[in-house]
Amino acid sequence: MRIRVAAVGDVHLGEDLRGRYRRRLDGIEERADVLLIAGDLTRHGTPEEGRVVADEFRDLPIPVVTVLGNHDYQSDAEDEIVALLRDAGIRVLQDDSTVIQCGDLRLGVVGGKGFGGGFAGKCASEFGEPQMKAFVRHTREISELWHKALKGLNTEHRVVLSHYSPVKDTLAGEPLEIYPFLGSYLLAEAVDAEGADLFIHGHAHSGVEKGLTPGGVRVRNVALPVLRRAYAVYSLSGEETES
Amino acid sequence: MSHEAPHHVAPGHDAPHYLAARVQRALAEDERTYELGIRVDIRGDQLFLRGQVECDERRRLVAAVAEDTAPGLRVHNEVTVVEVREPGEEEAL
């Protein structure tokens, strides 16, 4: 018994790419039970681009779950984009969870866009100017919400879906100087506290696909320029992960 | 009446280091591109762009923004379009 999770991120759709991604999804139901999209759905974050995204991913034969990315906030239209996606039947996580029934198994997906701050020992702190405190507080509050959402899930399998990265492993190839803008260890800490089968993220176009949290949760960077394929498929099986 | 920026341009303002930073910032902030992952290097009067975008039109726009931001430099557009293959084998975790 297994659950097959398809995942991709950073598709950056717009009118100039309308229809191109959809045809890559033909037959996805033969390969996967659910599709997770790791944010940066658009390039400018406009409602017009949101409509393209909704049209590309609507009415697929498998459930689709997404989070937003930083590009999807660029035009201050994130709420409208979320509404467009939900109208198209796409589940949008905003620091909460959803449960998908896959045969006899239930898959819990927790997540949201995440945020940055850096990695243990080399990160920003909630200290000093209000702007710096707000930056780090945003990530801390997100990680607390994810921790709570994971704790509340009683499913056979659990996956975390984010735009930002929880670890440095999957950033290899990105300039070291921008790591604090690519993710935060606080995201990993929240997930390691409760356990999960898999952590999916995007955002790091020059990174690598595979990594691991300090607690041993597999991390996969599914940004399209990293995957260079329409989507990756991860098969979850084995023992239950409930803690 | 000049439409030039009114601020004083200090000597060294157009050092390649700052010019490359301005081009990189323009690529991120110009609504024609909004591309955050493009590397910009300047050597003499040559400007090199590297990275990946999603289609040919976006590749063309990256060069256009660079040319507008750094007029007079010869732009070498080494940006590539992401090639997306069919989904491969699944990975068992």
Tab-separated table of C-alpha atoms in Angstrom:
chain	number	residue	atom	x	y	z
A	1	MET	CA	0.000	0.000	0.000
A	2	ARG	CA	1.474	3.378	-0.986
A	3	ILE	CA	0.623	6.935	-1.848
A	4	ARG	CA	2.207	8.496	-4.896
A	5	VAL	CA	2.823	12.228	-4.545
A	6	ALA	CA	3.516	14.277	-7.675
A	7	ALA	CA	5.178	17.614	-7.015
A	8	VAL	CA	6.463	20.672	-8.866
A	9	GLY	CA	7.109	24.311	-8.012
A	10	ASP	CA	8.036	27.632	-9.577
A	11	VAL	CA	6.028	27.155	-12.752
A	12	HIS	CA	5.805	30.992	-13.079
A	13	LEU	CA	2.844	30.914	-15.445
A	14	GLY	CA	1.517	33.856	-17.429
A	15	GLU	CA	-0.423	34.457	-20.629
A	16	ASP	CA	2.743	33.750	-22.612
A	17	LEU	CA	2.778	30.187	-21.258
A	18	ARG	CA	-0.998	29.476	-21.315
A	19	GLY	CA	-1.724	25.864	-22.255
A	20	ARG	CA	1.904	24.747	-22.223
A	21	TYR	CA	1.934	23.240	-18.757
A	22	ARG	CA	-1.501	21.630	-19.003
A	23	ARG	CA	-0.465	19.255	-21.745
A	24	ARG	CA	2.385	18.012	-19.567
A	25	LEU	CA	-0.201	16.817	-17.052
A	26	ASP	CA	-1.858	14.345	-19.432
A	27	GLY	CA	-1.969	10.922	-17.795
A	28	ILE	CA	-0.876	12.181	-14.375
A	29	GLU	CA	-3.568	10.012	-12.762
A	30	GLU	CA	-1.647	6.948	-14.001
A	31	ARG	CA	1.456	8.107	-12.182
A	32	ALA	CA	0.241	9.820	-9.015
A	33	ASP	CA	-2.572	10.080	-6.464
A	34	VAL	CA	-2.152	13.783	-5.690
A	35	LEU	CA	-0.338	16.795	-7.160
A	36	LEU	CA	1.396	19.265	-4.833
A	37	ILE	CA	2.555	22.653	-6.162
A	38	ALA	CA	5.226	24.467	-4.168
A	39	GLY	CA	4.406	28.115	-4.920
A	40	ASP	CA	5.559	30.773	-7.397
A	41	LEU	CA	2.625	29.864	-9.557
A	42	THR	CA	2.876	33.218	-11.327
A	43	ARG	CA	5.584	35.688	-12.243
A	44	HIS	CA	3.902	39.038	-11.453
A	45	GLY	CA	1.279	37.838	-8.976
A	46	THR	CA	-1.598	39.419	-10.920
A	47	PRO	CA	-5.174	38.107	-11.014
A	48	GLU	CA	-4.745	37.641	-14.784
A	49	GLU	CA	-1.858	35.253	-14.188
A	50	GLY	CA	-3.868	33.645	-11.388
A	51	ARG	CA	-6.555	32.827	-13.949
A	52	VAL	CA	-3.974	31.150	-16.188
A	53	VAL	CA	-2.827	29.034	-13.229
A	54	ALA	CA	-6.408	28.117	-12.331
A	55	ASP	CA	-7.079	27.077	-15.936
A	56	GLU	CA	-3.891	25.009	-16.203
A	57	PHE	CA	-4.628	22.990	-13.058
A	58	ARG	CA	-8.453	22.857	-12.905
A	59	ASP	CA	-10.433	19.618	-13.298
A	60	LEU	CA	-7.463	17.286	-13.065
A	61	PRO	CA	-8.415	13.679	-12.280
A	62	ILE	CA	-6.394	13.830	-9.024
A	63	PRO	CA	-6.572	16.365	-6.154
A	64	VAL	CA	-4.324	19.407	-6.453
A	65	VAL	CA	-2.898	21.175	-3.392
A	66	THR	CA	-0.817	24.339	-3.618
A	67	VAL	CA	0.805	27.093	-1.616
A	68	LEU	CA	1.732	30.561	-2.837
A	69	GLY	CA	5.291	31.821	-3.365
A	70	ASN	CA	6.889	35.253	-3.106
A	71	HIS	CA	6.135	36.075	-6.763
A	72	ASP	CA	2.443	35.468	-6.092
A	73	TYR	CA	2.510	38.391	-3.612
A	74	GLN	CA	4.173	40.903	-5.949
A	75	SER	CA	0.956	42.693	-7.023
A	76	ASP	CA	-0.803	42.584	-3.626
A	77	ALA	CA	-3.466	40.370	-5.222
A	78	GLU	CA	-2.716	37.176	-3.283
A	79	ASP	CA	-6.227	36.954	-1.812
A	80	GLU	CA	-7.781	37.200	-5.259
A	81	ILE	CA	-5.401	34.565	-6.608
A	82	VAL	CA	-6.295	32.230	-3.740
A	83	ALA	CA	-10.010	32.736	-4.468
A	84	LEU	CA	-9.495	32.030	-8.192
A	85	LEU	CA	-7.629	28.813	-7.410
A	86	ARG	CA	-10.215	27.639	-4.900
A	87	ASP	CA	-13.010	28.338	-7.408
A	88	ALA	CA	-11.133	26.008	-9.773
A	89	GLY	CA	-11.179	23.247	-7.161
A	90	ILE	CA	-7.549	23.651	-6.124
A	91	ARG	CA	-6.800	23.430	-2.395
A	92	VAL	CA	-4.629	26.319	-1.194
A	93	LEU	CA	-2.792	25.916	2.087
A	94	GLN	CA	-2.145	29.030	4.148
A	95	ASP	CA	-0.407	27.711	7.244
A	96	ASP	CA	-3.050	25.044	7.733
A	97	SER	CA	-3.708	21.482	6.595
A	98	THR	CA	-5.857	19.330	4.370
A	99	VAL	CA	-6.518	15.591	4.282
A	100	ILE	CA	-6.736	13.565	1.078
A	101	GLN	CA	-8.157	10.071	0.963
A	102	CYS	CA	-5.997	7.811	-1.216
A	103	GLY	CA	-7.602	4.364	-1.293
A	104	ASP	CA	-7.460	3.035	2.258
A	105	LEU	CA	-4.866	5.588	3.324
A	106	ARG	CA	-5.185	9.206	4.298
A	107	LEU	CA	-2.538	11.759	3.347
A	108	GLY	CA	-2.287	14.861	5.503
A	109	VAL	CA	-0.684	17.895	3.871
A	110	VAL	CA	0.445	20.826	6.020
A	111	GLY	CA	1.964	24.014	4.732
A	112	GLY	CA	2.030	27.522	3.416
A	113	LYS	CA	4.533	29.721	1.658
A	114	GLY	CA	7.056	29.663	4.537
A	115	PHE	CA	9.658	32.425	4.746
A	116	GLY	CA	13.349	33.146	5.210
A	117	GLY	CA	15.748	34.078	7.988
A	118	GLY	CA	18.617	31.674	7.494
A	119	PHE	CA	19.912	28.517	9.054
A	120	ALA	CA	20.967	27.563	12.559
A	121	GLY	CA	24.010	29.461	13.740
A	122	LYS	CA	23.965	31.770	10.715
A	123	CYS	CA	20.561	33.370	10.873
A	124	ALA	CA	18.703	36.521	11.763
A	125	SER	CA	17.182	36.984	15.235
A	126	GLU	CA	14.234	38.911	16.619
A	127	PHE	CA	16.511	41.651	17.840
A	128	GLY	CA	17.085	45.314	17.109
A	129	GLU	CA	15.060	47.335	14.661
A	130	PRO	CA	11.338	46.683	14.276
A	131	GLN	CA	11.878	45.713	10.623
A	132	MET	CA	14.312	42.962	11.600
A	133	LYS	CA	12.076	41.736	14.381
A	134	ALA	CA	9.096	41.631	12.010
A	135	PHE	CA	11.096	39.678	9.415
A	136	VAL	CA	12.077	36.929	11.834
A	137	ARG	CA	8.766	36.962	13.702
A	138	HIS	CA	6.930	36.215	10.455
A	139	THR	CA	8.897	32.992	9.996
A	140	ARG	CA	8.571	32.019	13.665
A	141	GLU	CA	4.808	32.481	13.590
A	142	ILE	CA	4.555	30.390	10.438
A	143	SER	CA	6.594	27.579	11.974
A	144	GLU	CA	4.387	27.630	15.079
A	145	LEU	CA	1.274	27.310	12.939
A	146	TRP	CA	2.791	24.379	11.028
A	147	HIS	CA	3.791	22.687	14.261
A	148	LYS	CA	0.217	23.032	15.513
A	149	ALA	CA	-1.258	21.835	12.199
A	150	LEU	CA	1.008	18.760	12.151
A	151	LYS	CA	0.107	17.957	15.745
A	152	GLY	CA	-3.568	18.002	14.806
A	153	LEU	CA	-3.188	15.556	11.910
A	154	ASN	CA	-4.035	11.928	12.556
A	155	THR	CA	-3.319	10.455	9.134
A	156	GLU	CA	-1.219	7.517	7.984
A	157	HIS	CA	1.112	9.805	6.012
A	158	ARG	CA	2.086	13.438	6.366
A	159	VAL	CA	3.741	15.758	3.871
A	160	VAL	CA	4.746	19.391	4.364
A	161	LEU	CA	4.359	21.746	1.390
A	162	SER	CA	6.244	25.053	1.352
A	163	HIS	CA	7.745	27.552	-1.033
A	164	TYR	CA	10.799	28.345	1.116
A	165	SER	CA	13.364	25.732	2.111
A	166	PRO	CA	13.785	24.223	5.598
A	167	VAL	CA	17.427	23.188	5.054
A	168	LYS	CA	20.641	24.219	3.334
A	169	ASP	CA	21.099	20.857	1.612
A	170	THR	CA	18.762	21.666	-1.255
A	171	LEU	CA	20.229	25.147	-1.749
A	172	ALA	CA	23.618	23.852	-2.927
A	173	GLY	CA	24.454	25.822	-6.064
A	174	GLU	CA	22.834	29.045	-4.826
A	175	PRO	CA	25.144	31.849	-3.628
A	176	LEU	CA	25.806	31.418	0.110
A	177	GLU	CA	25.072	35.108	0.643
A	178	ILE	CA	21.388	34.702	-0.246
A	179	TYR	CA	20.648	31.617	1.878
A	180	PRO	CA	18.798	33.719	4.500
A	181	PHE	CA	16.354	34.761	1.768
A	182	LEU	CA	15.789	31.209	0.601
A	183	GLY	CA	14.604	29.565	3.796
A	184	SER	CA	14.790	29.065	7.519
A	185	TYR	CA	15.727	26.284	9.905
A	186	LEU	CA	12.637	27.191	11.944
A	187	LEU	CA	10.544	25.459	9.270
A	188	ALA	CA	12.553	22.247	9.700
A	189	GLU	CA	12.454	22.468	13.482
A	190	ALA	CA	8.653	22.580	13.482
A	191	VAL	CA	8.447	19.549	11.209
A	192	ASP	CA	11.097	17.533	13.055
A	193	ALA	CA	9.180	18.085	16.300
A	194	GLU	CA	6.137	16.245	14.962
A	195	GLY	CA	7.534	14.076	12.183
A	196	ALA	CA	6.555	13.807	8.521
A	197	ASP	CA	7.271	11.566	5.530
A	198	LEU	CA	8.418	14.327	3.228
A	199	PHE	CA	9.032	18.086	2.998
A	200	ILE	CA	8.428	19.600	-0.446
A	201	HIS	CA	9.668	23.088	-1.372
A	202	GLY	CA	10.667	25.263	-4.335
A	203	HIS	CA	12.127	28.805	-4.596
A	204	ALA	CA	15.786	27.774	-5.047
A	205	HIS	CA	16.077	27.584	-8.847
A	206	SER	CA	19.809	26.886	-8.741
A	207	GLY	CA	19.652	24.364	-5.896
A	208	VAL	CA	19.477	20.585	-5.946
A	209	GLU	CA	16.561	18.210	-5.530
A	210	LYS	CA	17.440	16.128	-2.498
A	211	GLY	CA	18.126	16.912	1.147
A	212	LEU	CA	17.354	15.913	4.707
A	213	THR	CA	16.269	17.733	7.853
A	214	PRO	CA	18.356	17.328	11.038
A	215	GLY	CA	15.579	15.037	12.294
A	216	GLY	CA	15.732	12.799	9.211
A	217	VAL	CA	12.741	14.018	7.198
A	218	ARG	CA	13.395	13.778	3.477
A	219	VAL	CA	13.415	17.190	1.731
A	220	ARG	CA	12.817	17.632	-1.984
A	221	ASN	CA	13.332	20.890	-3.907
A	222	VAL	CA	10.892	20.613	-6.803
A	223	ALA	CA	11.512	24.007	-8.450
A	224	LEU	CA	10.972	23.409	-12.158
A	225	PRO	CA	14.491	24.569	-13.165
A	226	VAL	CA	15.899	22.016	-10.697
A	227	LEU	CA	13.660	19.109	-11.728
A	228	ARG	CA	13.776	19.847	-15.462
A	229	ARG	CA	10.805	17.537	-15.782
A	230	ALA	CA	7.077	18.216	-15.638
A	231	TYR	CA	6.865	16.952	-12.063
A	232	ALA	CA	8.565	14.524	-9.724
A	233	VAL	CA	6.760	11.547	-8.180
A	234	TYR	CA	7.536	10.354	-4.647
A	235	SER	CA	6.045	7.109	-3.394
A	236	LEU	CA	5.253	6.975	0.321
A	237	SER	CA	4.985	3.587	1.941
A	238	GLY	CA	6.049	1.696	5.053
A	239	GLU	CA	5.240	2.343	8.645
A	240	GLU	CA	2.887	4.968	9.930
A	241	THR	CA	4.492	8.256	10.939
A	242	GLU	CA	2.163	9.220	13.766
A	243	SER	CA	4.024	10.318	16.836
B	1	MET	CA	15.170	70.849	-19.894
B	2	SER	CA	17.049	67.764	-18.975
B	3	HIS	CA	15.272	64.621	-17.840
B	4	GLU	CA	18.447	63.233	-16.351
B	5	ALA	CA	18.321	62.145	-12.728
B	6	PRO	CA	19.020	65.253	-10.590
B	7	HIS	CA	21.360	63.546	-8.142
B	8	HIS	CA	25.081	64.056	-8.324
B	9	VAL	CA	26.883	61.136	-9.898
B	10	ALA	CA	30.012	60.538	-7.911
B	11	PRO	CA	33.223	59.326	-9.486
B	12	GLY	CA	33.200	55.544	-9.487
B	13	HIS	CA	29.398	55.388	-9.557
B	14	ASP	CA	29.568	53.467	-12.812
B	15	ALA	CA	32.225	51.042	-11.636
B	16	PRO	CA	31.383	47.609	-13.091
B	17	HIS	CA	30.603	46.330	-9.595
B	18	TYR	CA	27.766	48.843	-9.091
B	19	LEU	CA	26.563	48.690	-12.677
B	20	ALA	CA	26.211	44.896	-12.480
B	21	ALA	CA	24.289	45.290	-9.218
B	22	ARG	CA	21.960	47.844	-10.848
B	23	VAL	CA	21.297	45.514	-13.780
B	24	GLN	CA	20.602	42.600	-11.444
B	25	ARG	CA	18.236	44.767	-9.422
B	26	ALA	CA	16.478	45.968	-12.590
B	27	LEU	CA	15.973	42.371	-13.714
B	28	ALA	CA	14.315	41.618	-10.374
B	29	GLU	CA	12.207	44.777	-10.165
B	30	ASP	CA	11.343	45.674	-13.776
B	31	GLU	CA	7.831	44.466	-14.533
B	32	ARG	CA	8.970	43.175	-17.909
B	33	THR	CA	11.170	40.592	-16.217
B	34	TYR	CA	10.735	40.071	-12.431
B	35	GLU	CA	13.593	37.583	-12.725
B	36	LEU	CA	15.483	37.042	-9.458
B	37	GLY	CA	17.938	34.347	-10.468
B	38	ILE	CA	19.901	35.953	-13.311
B	39	ARG	CA	23.634	36.380	-12.785
B	40	VAL	CA	25.189	39.533	-14.206
B	41	ASP	CA	28.915	39.924	-14.855
B	42	ILE	CA	30.659	42.865	-16.488
B	43	ARG	CA	34.118	42.639	-18.012
B	44	GLY	CA	35.260	45.825	-19.720
B	45	ASP	CA	32.485	46.860	-22.094
B	46	GLN	CA	30.967	43.364	-22.176
B	47	LEU	CA	27.958	42.365	-20.042
B	48	PHE	CA	27.217	38.674	-19.519
B	49	LEU	CA	23.807	37.320	-18.444
B	50	ARG	CA	23.459	33.771	-17.128
B	51	GLY	CA	20.543	31.835	-15.686
B	52	GLN	CA	17.317	30.193	-16.751
B	53	VAL	CA	13.890	31.477	-17.798
B	54	GLU	CA	10.697	29.753	-18.886
B	55	CYS	CA	10.403	30.763	-22.568
B	56	ASP	CA	12.119	32.541	-25.479
B	57	GLU	CA	10.166	35.783	-24.993
B	58	ARG	CA	11.290	36.044	-21.350
B	59	ARG	CA	14.865	35.396	-22.483
B	60	ARG	CA	14.583	38.275	-24.964
B	61	LEU	CA	13.158	40.600	-22.295
B	62	VAL	CA	16.015	39.865	-19.903
B	63	ALA	CA	18.476	41.171	-22.501
B	64	ALA	CA	16.249	44.177	-23.257
B	65	VAL	CA	16.148	45.250	-19.596
B	66	ALA	CA	19.910	44.773	-19.276
B	67	GLU	CA	20.516	46.901	-22.392
B	68	ASP	CA	18.241	49.664	-21.082
B	69	THR	CA	19.965	49.688	-17.696
B	70	ALA	CA	23.512	49.548	-19.003
B	71	PRO	CA	23.495	51.366	-22.354
B	72	GLY	CA	26.765	51.212	-24.192
B	73	LEU	CA	27.709	47.765	-23.011
B	74	ARG	CA	27.607	44.792	-25.319
B	75	VAL	CA	25.161	42.293	-23.844
B	76	HIS	CA	25.904	38.586	-24.181
B	77	ASN	CA	22.675	36.777	-23.434
B	78	GLU	CA	23.782	33.362	-22.137
B	79	VAL	CA	20.455	32.808	-20.384
B	80	THR	CA	18.850	29.513	-21.352
B	81	VAL	CA	15.234	28.408	-21.542
B	82	VAL	CA	14.368	25.660	-19.053
B	83	GLU	CA	13.868	22.410	-20.895
B	84	VAL	CA	11.066	20.429	-19.315
B	85	ARG	CA	11.117	16.694	-19.941
B	86	GLU	CA	8.449	14.098	-19.322
B	87	PRO	CA	8.005	13.018	-15.708
B	88	GLY	CA	10.528	10.312	-14.914
B	89	GLU	CA	10.540	7.281	-12.644
B	90	GLU	CA	8.984	7.651	-9.225
B	91	GLU	CA	11.237	7.683	-6.173
B	92	ALA	CA	10.275	5.316	-3.349
B	93	LEU	CA	10.752	6.927	0.057
